[in-house]
Short mmCIF file of C-alpha atoms and ligand atoms in Angstrom, two decimals:
data_model
loop_
_atom_site.label_atom_id
_atom_site.label_comp_id
_atom_site.label_asym_id
_atom_site.label_seq_id
_atom_site.Cartn_x
_atom_site.Cartn_y
_atom_site.Cartn_z
CA UNK A 1 0.50 0.05 -0.19
CA UNK A 2 1.47 3.12 -0.84
CA UNK A 3 2.53 5.36 2.01
CA UNK A 4 0.17 8.23 2.74
CA UNK A 5 1.95 11.59 2.99
CA UNK A 6 0.04 13.77 5.03
CA UNK A 7 1.61 17.86 5.17
CA UNK A 8 3.50 19.20 8.00
CA UNK A 9 2.39 21.88 10.06
CA UNK A 10 3.18 25.40 9.18
CA UNK A 11 4.34 27.13 12.48
CA UNK A 12 5.04 29.89 10.68
CA UNK A 13 1.17 30.33 9.77
CA UNK A 14 -0.26 30.23 13.62
CA UNK A 15 -1.18 32.72 15.76
CA UNK A 16 -0.22 32.54 19.09
CA UNK A 17 -3.81 30.74 20.17
CA UNK A 18 -3.86 28.03 16.68
CA UNK A 19 0.36 27.41 18.10
CA UNK A 20 -1.34 27.03 21.37
CA UNK A 21 -3.96 24.64 20.55
CA UNK A 22 -1.33 23.18 18.24
CA UNK A 23 0.95 21.93 21.00
CA UNK A 24 -2.47 20.55 23.23
CA UNK A 25 -3.36 18.58 20.11
CA UNK A 26 0.08 16.70 20.56
CA UNK A 27 -0.19 16.38 24.04
CA UNK A 28 2.61 19.38 24.84
CA UNK A 29 2.22 22.33 27.34
CA UNK A 30 0.97 25.60 25.66
CA UNK A 31 3.09 27.86 27.27
CA UNK A 32 5.89 26.00 24.65
CA UNK A 33 3.97 28.75 22.11
CA UNK A 34 5.95 31.36 23.55
CA UNK A 35 9.21 29.52 23.33
CA UNK A 36 8.63 28.92 19.81
CA UNK A 37 7.06 32.65 18.77
CA UNK A 38 10.27 34.08 19.66
CA UNK A 39 12.66 31.19 18.21
CA UNK A 40 10.41 32.06 14.75
CA UNK A 41 9.64 36.04 14.99
CA UNK A 42 11.62 37.33 17.37
CA UNK A 43 15.33 35.83 16.96
CA UNK A 44 14.44 34.96 12.97
CA UNK A 45 15.10 31.13 13.04
CA UNK A 46 13.31 28.99 10.53
CA UNK A 47 15.16 25.29 11.99
CA UNK A 48 13.58 23.85 14.51
CA UNK A 49 16.68 21.83 15.43
CA UNK A 50 18.25 25.43 17.11
CA UNK A 51 15.22 25.76 19.38
CA UNK A 52 17.86 25.10 21.84
CA UNK A 53 15.55 25.87 24.95
CA UNK A 54 12.80 22.94 24.16
CA UNK A 55 13.96 19.51 24.54
CA UNK A 56 15.86 17.66 21.90
CA UNK A 57 12.98 14.95 22.14
CA UNK A 58 10.31 17.59 21.66
CA UNK A 59 12.43 19.23 18.56
CA UNK A 60 12.75 16.12 16.94
CA UNK A 61 9.01 15.43 17.23
CA UNK A 62 8.21 18.71 15.90
CA UNK A 63 10.52 18.25 12.85
CA UNK A 64 8.57 15.42 11.90
CA UNK A 65 5.32 16.69 11.75
CA UNK A 66 5.89 20.67 11.29
CA UNK A 67 8.16 22.71 9.12
CA UNK A 68 8.71 26.73 9.03
CA UNK A 69 7.66 28.08 5.21
CA UNK A 70 9.70 31.34 4.51
CA UNK A 71 8.93 33.38 1.88
CA UNK A 72 10.62 32.64 -1.09
CA UNK A 73 12.55 35.87 -2.26
CA UNK A 74 13.24 35.89 -6.57
CA UNK A 75 14.85 39.52 -5.86
CA UNK A 76 15.82 41.71 -3.65
CA UNK A 77 17.56 45.19 -4.05
CA UNK A 78 19.31 48.14 -1.67
CA UNK A 79 19.28 51.26 -3.03
CA UNK A 80 21.35 53.98 -2.39
CA UNK A 81 19.82 55.75 -0.03
CA UNK A 82 19.22 52.48 2.00
CA UNK A 83 16.18 51.68 0.51
CA UNK A 84 14.98 48.07 0.47
CA UNK A 85 13.09 45.97 -2.59
CA UNK A 86 12.03 42.83 -2.20
CA UNK A 87 9.72 40.71 -4.93
CA UNK A 88 8.23 37.51 -3.55
CA UNK A 89 6.88 34.72 -4.92
CA UNK A 90 3.63 33.32 -3.65
CA UNK A 91 2.43 31.04 -6.24
CA UNK A 92 3.64 29.77 -9.46
CA UNK A 93 2.37 33.22 -11.61
CA UNK A 94 2.05 35.40 -8.49
CA UNK A 95 4.79 38.00 -7.00
CA UNK A 96 4.13 40.56 -3.98
CA UNK A 97 6.63 43.03 -3.38
CA UNK A 98 7.74 44.78 -0.28
CA UNK A 99 10.09 47.54 0.50
CA UNK A 100 11.71 48.90 3.75
CA UNK A 101 12.03 52.86 3.73
CA UNK A 102 14.66 53.99 6.00
CA UNK A 103 14.53 57.53 7.52
CA UNK A 104 16.55 59.26 10.41
CA UNK A 105 16.16 57.00 13.34
CA UNK A 106 13.01 54.88 11.53
CA UNK A 107 12.43 52.18 9.23
CA UNK A 108 9.25 51.70 7.97
CA UNK A 109 8.33 48.73 6.02
CA UNK A 110 5.34 48.79 3.29
CA UNK A 111 3.39 45.04 3.66
CA UNK A 112 0.84 43.35 1.10
CA UNK A 113 -2.15 41.43 1.94
CA UNK A 114 -3.79 40.52 -0.74
CA UNK A 115 -2.42 39.23 -4.62
CA UNK A 116 -4.32 42.01 -6.89
CA UNK A 117 -7.04 43.92 -5.16
CA UNK A 118 -11.26 43.98 -5.72
CA UNK A 119 -12.05 47.52 -4.76
CA UNK A 120 -10.68 48.52 -8.63
CA UNK A 121 -9.74 52.38 -7.36
CA UNK A 122 -9.41 53.88 -11.03
CA UNK A 123 -6.17 55.42 -9.93
CA UNK A 124 -4.67 52.15 -8.60
CA UNK A 125 -2.57 49.63 -10.99
CA UNK A 126 -3.06 46.98 -8.75
CA UNK A 127 -6.52 47.46 -8.81
CA UNK A 128 -6.37 47.24 -12.21
CA UNK A 129 -4.79 43.75 -12.25
CA UNK A 130 -7.57 42.55 -10.89
CA UNK A 131 -7.99 40.04 -7.62
CA UNK A 132 -6.40 36.62 -7.50
CA UNK A 133 -6.35 35.90 -3.67
CA UNK A 134 -5.96 37.06 0.01
CA UNK A 135 -2.41 36.03 1.46
CA UNK A 136 -2.62 33.78 4.31
CA UNK A 137 -1.21 34.64 7.70
CA UNK A 138 2.45 33.12 7.03
CA UNK A 139 2.32 34.87 3.60
CA UNK A 140 2.17 38.65 5.49
CA UNK A 141 3.95 37.61 8.37
CA UNK A 142 7.01 36.07 6.23
CA UNK A 143 6.92 39.59 4.71
CA UNK A 144 8.26 40.87 8.12
CA UNK A 145 10.42 38.03 8.88
CA UNK A 146 12.43 38.37 5.64
CA UNK A 147 12.63 42.32 5.83
CA UNK A 148 13.63 41.82 9.88
CA UNK A 149 16.38 38.76 8.47
CA UNK A 150 17.94 41.18 6.04
CA UNK A 151 19.59 43.35 8.71
CA UNK A 152 21.78 39.63 9.77
CA UNK A 153 21.84 37.25 12.31
CA UNK A 154 21.35 36.73 15.31
CA UNK A 155 18.60 39.34 15.67
CA UNK A 156 18.87 41.86 18.61
CA UNK A 157 15.78 42.13 20.14
CA UNK A 158 17.04 45.30 22.15
CA UNK A 159 17.35 47.34 18.89
CA UNK A 160 14.99 46.27 16.42
CA UNK A 161 15.65 47.29 13.12
CA UNK A 162 11.98 47.83 11.30
CA UNK A 163 10.28 50.65 13.49
CA UNK A 164 7.12 50.72 11.49
CA UNK A 165 4.67 48.76 9.07
CA UNK A 166 2.08 50.10 7.22
CA UNK A 167 -0.25 47.86 5.19
CA UNK A 168 -0.03 49.59 2.16
CA UNK A 169 0.92 47.21 -0.19
CA UNK A 170 -1.13 45.64 -2.53
CA UNK A 171 -4.60 44.82 -1.18
CA UNK A 172 -7.06 46.12 0.67
CA UNK A 173 -6.31 44.78 4.08
CA UNK A 174 -10.16 44.85 6.13
CA UNK A 175 -11.03 42.04 2.92
CA UNK A 176 -9.08 39.62 4.22
CA UNK A 177 -9.89 40.78 8.17
CA UNK A 178 -8.44 37.37 10.15
CA UNK A 179 -4.71 36.85 8.86
CA UNK A 180 -3.90 40.58 8.80
CA UNK A 181 -5.13 41.35 12.17
CA UNK A 182 -3.02 37.86 12.95
CA UNK A 183 -0.18 39.30 11.23
CA UNK A 184 -0.38 42.46 13.04
CA UNK A 185 -0.77 40.99 16.29
CA UNK A 186 2.39 39.51 15.84
CA UNK A 187 3.78 42.67 14.76
CA UNK A 188 3.21 44.41 18.15
CA UNK A 189 3.66 41.08 20.53
CA UNK A 190 6.75 41.58 22.62
CA UNK A 191 8.05 37.76 21.95
CA UNK A 192 7.69 38.54 18.23
CA UNK A 193 8.32 42.00 16.30
CA UNK A 194 7.44 44.18 19.36
CA UNK A 195 6.24 47.36 17.31
CA UNK A 196 4.32 49.80 18.99
CA UNK A 197 0.83 49.53 18.62
CA UNK A 198 0.59 53.33 17.14
CA UNK A 199 3.61 52.43 14.84
CA UNK A 200 1.75 49.36 12.88
CA UNK A 201 -1.03 51.03 10.29
CA UNK A 202 -3.51 49.48 8.53
CA UNK A 203 -4.46 51.54 5.53
CA UNK A 204 -8.12 51.22 4.06
CA UNK A 205 -10.36 52.27 1.34
CA UNK A 206 -13.14 52.41 3.83
CA UNK A 207 -14.55 48.85 4.31
CA UNK A 208 -16.82 50.24 7.05
CA UNK A 209 -18.19 47.19 9.16
CA UNK A 210 -15.06 45.63 9.09
CA UNK A 211 -13.70 49.13 10.89
CA UNK A 212 -16.10 48.54 13.40
CA UNK A 213 -15.02 45.19 13.89
CA UNK A 214 -11.43 45.46 13.68
CA UNK A 215 -12.18 48.66 17.02
CA UNK A 216 -13.33 45.49 19.13
CA UNK A 217 -10.16 43.62 18.24
CA UNK A 218 -7.04 46.17 18.38
CA UNK A 219 -6.43 49.63 18.30
CA UNK A 220 -3.55 50.01 15.79
CA UNK A 221 -3.35 52.83 13.73
CA UNK A 222 -5.52 53.70 11.17
CA UNK A 223 -5.11 55.49 7.58
CA UNK A 224 -8.24 56.12 5.70
CA UNK A 225 -7.45 56.68 1.65
CA UNK A 226 -10.12 59.25 1.03
CA UNK A 227 -9.39 60.75 -2.15
CA UNK A 228 -12.08 62.55 -3.13
CA UNK A 229 -14.32 65.36 -0.92
CA UNK A 230 -17.77 64.32 -2.16
CA UNK A 231 -19.78 60.75 -2.91
CA UNK A 232 -19.68 61.81 -6.82
CA UNK A 233 -16.23 62.10 -6.82
CA UNK A 234 -15.30 59.29 -4.25
CA UNK A 235 -17.95 56.74 -6.14
CA UNK A 236 -15.81 57.45 -9.61
CA UNK A 237 -12.34 57.12 -7.88
CA UNK A 238 -13.06 54.33 -5.25
CA UNK A 239 -15.99 52.64 -6.11
CA UNK A 240 -16.43 50.92 -2.21
CA UNK A 241 -18.04 54.48 -1.85
CA UNK A 242 -20.90 53.66 -3.53
CA UNK A 243 -21.71 50.93 -0.90
CA UNK A 244 -19.72 53.37 1.93
CA UNK A 245 -20.56 56.48 1.62
CA UNK A 246 -18.33 59.71 2.76
CA UNK A 247 -20.24 60.05 5.71
CA UNK A 248 -20.65 56.21 7.00
CA UNK A 249 -17.15 56.05 6.87
CA UNK A 250 -16.04 58.94 8.77
CA UNK A 251 -18.53 57.81 11.10
CA UNK A 252 -17.14 54.44 11.59
CA UNK A 253 -13.57 56.41 11.79
CA UNK A 254 -15.14 58.33 14.68
CA UNK A 255 -16.18 55.45 16.82
CA UNK A 256 -12.68 54.06 15.72
CA UNK A 257 -11.30 56.63 17.50
CA UNK A 258 -13.40 56.73 20.39
CA UNK A 259 -13.07 53.39 21.25
CA UNK A 260 -8.99 53.50 21.28
CA UNK A 261 -7.75 54.22 25.09
CA UNK A 262 -5.80 57.12 23.87
CA UNK A 263 -6.05 60.39 21.50
CA UNK A 264 -6.14 59.66 18.51
CA UNK A 265 -5.10 61.76 15.10
CA UNK A 266 -6.39 59.90 12.08
CA UNK A 267 -4.37 60.27 8.76
CA UNK A 268 -6.37 61.25 5.79
CA UNK A 269 -4.46 59.79 2.65
CA UNK A 270 -5.51 61.88 -0.32
CA UNK A 271 -4.12 61.15 -3.78
CA UNK A 272 -3.57 64.72 -6.26
CA UNK A 273 -4.76 63.56 -10.04
CA UNK A 274 -4.16 66.36 -12.08
CA UNK A 275 -7.65 68.22 -12.75
CA UNK A 276 -9.72 65.55 -11.24
CA UNK A 277 -9.53 66.22 -7.39
CA UNK A 278 -6.36 68.38 -6.79
CA UNK A 279 -8.46 72.14 -7.22
CA UNK A 280 -8.79 74.90 -5.23
CA UNK A 281 -12.66 73.96 -4.43
CA UNK A 282 -12.10 70.42 -3.63
CA UNK A 283 -9.18 71.68 -1.21
CA UNK A 284 -12.75 73.96 0.43
CA UNK A 285 -14.92 70.85 0.25
CA UNK A 286 -12.21 68.85 1.74
CA UNK A 287 -11.45 71.20 4.89
CA UNK A 288 -14.96 71.85 5.16
CA UNK A 289 -16.09 67.78 5.14
CA UNK A 290 -12.70 66.96 7.57
CA UNK A 291 -14.09 69.63 10.51
CA UNK A 292 -15.62 66.30 12.19
CA UNK A 293 -12.40 64.17 12.67
CA UNK A 294 -9.28 65.13 14.03
CA UNK A 295 -6.92 64.64 11.63
CA UNK A 296 -3.87 65.17 9.50
CA UNK A 297 -3.50 65.06 5.83
CA UNK A 298 -1.23 63.01 4.02
CA UNK A 299 -1.23 64.23 -0.08
CA UNK A 300 0.05 61.64 -2.34
CA UNK A 301 0.73 62.78 -5.91
CA UNK A 302 -0.69 60.54 -8.33
CA UNK A 303 2.30 58.30 -9.59
CA UNK A 304 1.35 57.68 -13.70
CA UNK A 305 1.50 54.07 -15.12
CA UNK A 306 0.24 52.93 -18.33
CA UNK A 307 -3.25 53.28 -19.46
CA UNK A 308 -4.77 54.73 -16.24
CA UNK A 309 -5.83 58.26 -18.17
CA UNK A 310 -4.60 60.28 -15.20
CA UNK A 311 -1.75 62.84 -14.81
CA UNK A 312 0.20 63.55 -12.08
CA UNK A 313 -1.00 67.44 -11.40
CA UNK A 314 2.14 69.95 -11.53
CA UNK A 315 4.34 71.43 -8.33
CA UNK A 316 2.24 74.27 -8.36
CA UNK A 317 -1.01 72.64 -7.99
CA UNK A 318 0.33 70.36 -5.44
CA UNK A 319 1.41 73.20 -3.32
CA UNK A 320 -1.50 75.43 -3.76
CA UNK A 321 -4.11 72.16 -2.74
CA UNK A 322 -1.35 72.17 0.69
CA UNK A 323 -1.06 75.71 1.17
CA UNK A 324 -4.94 76.13 1.25
CA UNK A 325 -5.32 73.01 3.76
CA UNK A 326 -2.48 74.66 5.86
CA UNK A 327 -4.14 77.61 5.76
CA UNK A 328 -7.12 76.09 7.15
CA UNK A 329 -5.14 74.96 10.32
CA UNK A 330 -4.39 71.12 9.06
CA UNK A 331 -1.40 69.61 9.54
CA UNK A 332 -0.48 68.86 5.82
CA UNK A 333 1.90 66.94 4.13
CA UNK A 334 3.44 66.05 0.82
CA UNK A 335 4.64 62.30 0.27
CA UNK A 336 8.46 63.09 0.30
CA UNK A 337 10.41 62.77 -3.20
CA UNK A 338 12.00 59.40 -2.26
CA UNK A 339 9.02 58.31 -0.11
CA UNK A 340 6.85 59.57 -2.89
CA UNK A 341 8.90 56.92 -5.09
CA UNK A 342 9.05 53.69 -3.12
CA UNK A 343 5.54 54.27 -1.20
CA UNK A 344 3.76 54.69 -4.67
CA UNK A 345 5.34 51.69 -5.72
CA UNK A 346 3.49 50.31 -2.66
CA UNK A 347 0.38 51.04 -4.03
CA UNK A 348 1.57 50.34 -7.84
CA UNK A 349 2.45 46.96 -7.32
CA UNK A 350 1.46 44.67 -10.21
CA UNK A 351 2.10 41.27 -9.31
CA UNK A 352 0.84 38.85 -11.42
CA UNK A 353 -2.93 38.48 -10.38
CA UNK A 354 -4.40 35.21 -12.75
CA UNK A 355 -3.66 33.35 -15.43
CA UNK A 356 -4.50 35.46 -18.16
CA UNK A 357 -1.21 34.69 -20.56
CA UNK A 358 1.66 33.29 -20.31
CA UNK A 359 3.33 36.53 -22.61
CA UNK A 360 1.34 39.15 -20.29
CA UNK A 361 2.52 36.90 -16.93
CA UNK A 362 6.35 37.11 -18.12
CA UNK A 363 6.12 40.78 -19.18
CA UNK A 364 4.18 41.88 -15.71
CA UNK A 365 6.94 40.00 -14.09
CA UNK A 366 9.74 41.46 -16.13
CA UNK A 367 8.26 45.19 -15.24
CA UNK A 368 8.64 44.12 -11.60
CA UNK A 369 12.09 43.02 -11.74
CA UNK A 370 12.87 46.03 -14.03
CA UNK A 371 11.42 48.20 -11.22
CA UNK A 372 12.91 46.48 -8.64
CA UNK A 373 16.63 46.72 -9.80
CA UNK A 374 15.83 50.88 -11.12
N1 SAH B 1 -5.93 49.46 -0.13
C1 SAH B 1 -5.50 50.09 0.79
C2 SAH B 1 -3.88 49.89 1.27
C3 SAH B 1 -3.00 50.02 -0.41
S1 SAH B 1 -3.17 50.51 -1.42
C4 SAH B 1 -5.73 51.29 0.18
O1 SAH B 1 -6.16 51.65 -0.35
O2 SAH B 1 -5.35 51.90 1.83
C5 SAH B 1 -2.03 51.57 -0.93
C6 SAH B 1 -1.54 53.08 -1.06
O3 SAH B 1 -0.95 53.71 -2.57
C7 SAH B 1 -2.70 53.82 -0.63
O4 SAH B 1 -2.79 55.27 -0.01
C8 SAH B 1 -3.15 54.28 -2.17
O5 SAH B 1 -4.21 55.54 -2.37
C9 SAH B 1 -1.70 54.65 -2.55
N2 SAH B 1 -1.65 54.71 -4.43
C10 SAH B 1 -2.58 53.47 -5.18
N3 SAH B 1 -2.38 53.87 -6.73
C11 SAH B 1 -1.89 55.07 -6.11
C12 SAH B 1 -0.77 55.47 -7.33
N4 SAH B 1 -1.23 55.52 -8.94
N5 SAH B 1 -0.10 56.57 -7.12
C13 SAH B 1 0.56 57.07 -5.59
N6 SAH B 1 -0.26 56.72 -4.88
C14 SAH B 1 -1.12 55.46 -5.03
FE1 SF4 B 2 -7.42 48.43 -3.67
FE2 SF4 B 2 -6.21 50.51 -2.14
FE3 SF4 B 2 -5.38 49.80 -4.94
FE4 SF4 B 2 -7.88 50.96 -3.83
S1 SF4 B 2 -5.96 51.90 -3.74
S2 SF4 B 2 -7.18 49.53 -5.64
S3 SF4 B 2 -7.99 49.88 -2.24
S4 SF4 B 2 -4.88 48.40 -3.09
#
């Protein structure tokens, strides 16, 4: 009779609770979960035999039935200014990209939550690719694992290199709720990545019921991709707005802020697209609209891509929009040139998302690699 091959348990993909449950299911003590989480996520170890505070027999037992799947990096590059990029293969035809941006004494990692995105914002290359699938917990937290290990092993838990994580890569994180929450919990877990809750940011196009759900399980930082000051225009740019209007969204954000134990200033992201949403009338409407929410505004000059049909506004138009909002008392930043480059890459990720044609697949992969090499 042919041997039945059972799939090994991937420890990278377990949150604390599932790790404890798994240990109990194999007649081990649940507190070992902390030890294993520390080895994988705090120390960056992917080899069970190196987990020296577990008995030899337990290591042997675990090695027989478990594995630690690490992401397959197909390309990585550090640019002159210290920015690091990785291209990770998640399926035969799916790639995701992540970026680490060092700035003064902080380093921000931009992480993906899905392959492609179903929200289909009119200005976003990821959206234009359509939706392929959700990333699993191991694929999301694996991005942080890879970035943290890039600074060399053993890791030093007292001087962590990654200080901030933003869920601003491919995908709408609130449409992949559980794995994203599990990943963020590991990011802020002292036995894992130990980041401050205020430094882990979820960016959303506005999935209202999920914002309420989020407030019940965490109080990490929330950023709203608004991009328009009225429903008519937002329906066009961010189609999910037809389901959840701007007012419903801002009400949900206010509820989220209230549920946090500290005073919060929410970041509002606003992509500036030439002659679409960047006029002074738009700035005035935006200023009026946002009076109801403690917030700061981050302006993102549109990053053009082929076939988008939109243009980036001139420097003067961008400055004029910013100055108006500042005069109205809003802290308003423009994504810096360097961040612009890299973060726009975050918003413009074009991993191949389904099997259209092999030719297209290759061409898109090549584009990603070419972009990463730039
Ligand atoms: N889906 C979530 C998070 C990922 S989008 C969201 O929309 O918030 C990541 C960021 O990239 C968002 O702020 C998005 O508005 C921005 N982005 C998307 N396309 C862009 C483009 N063409 N130019 C500049 N920024 C873009
Ligand atoms: Fe999806 Fe965000 Fe892109 Fe909109 S901007 S299509 S929500 S990834």
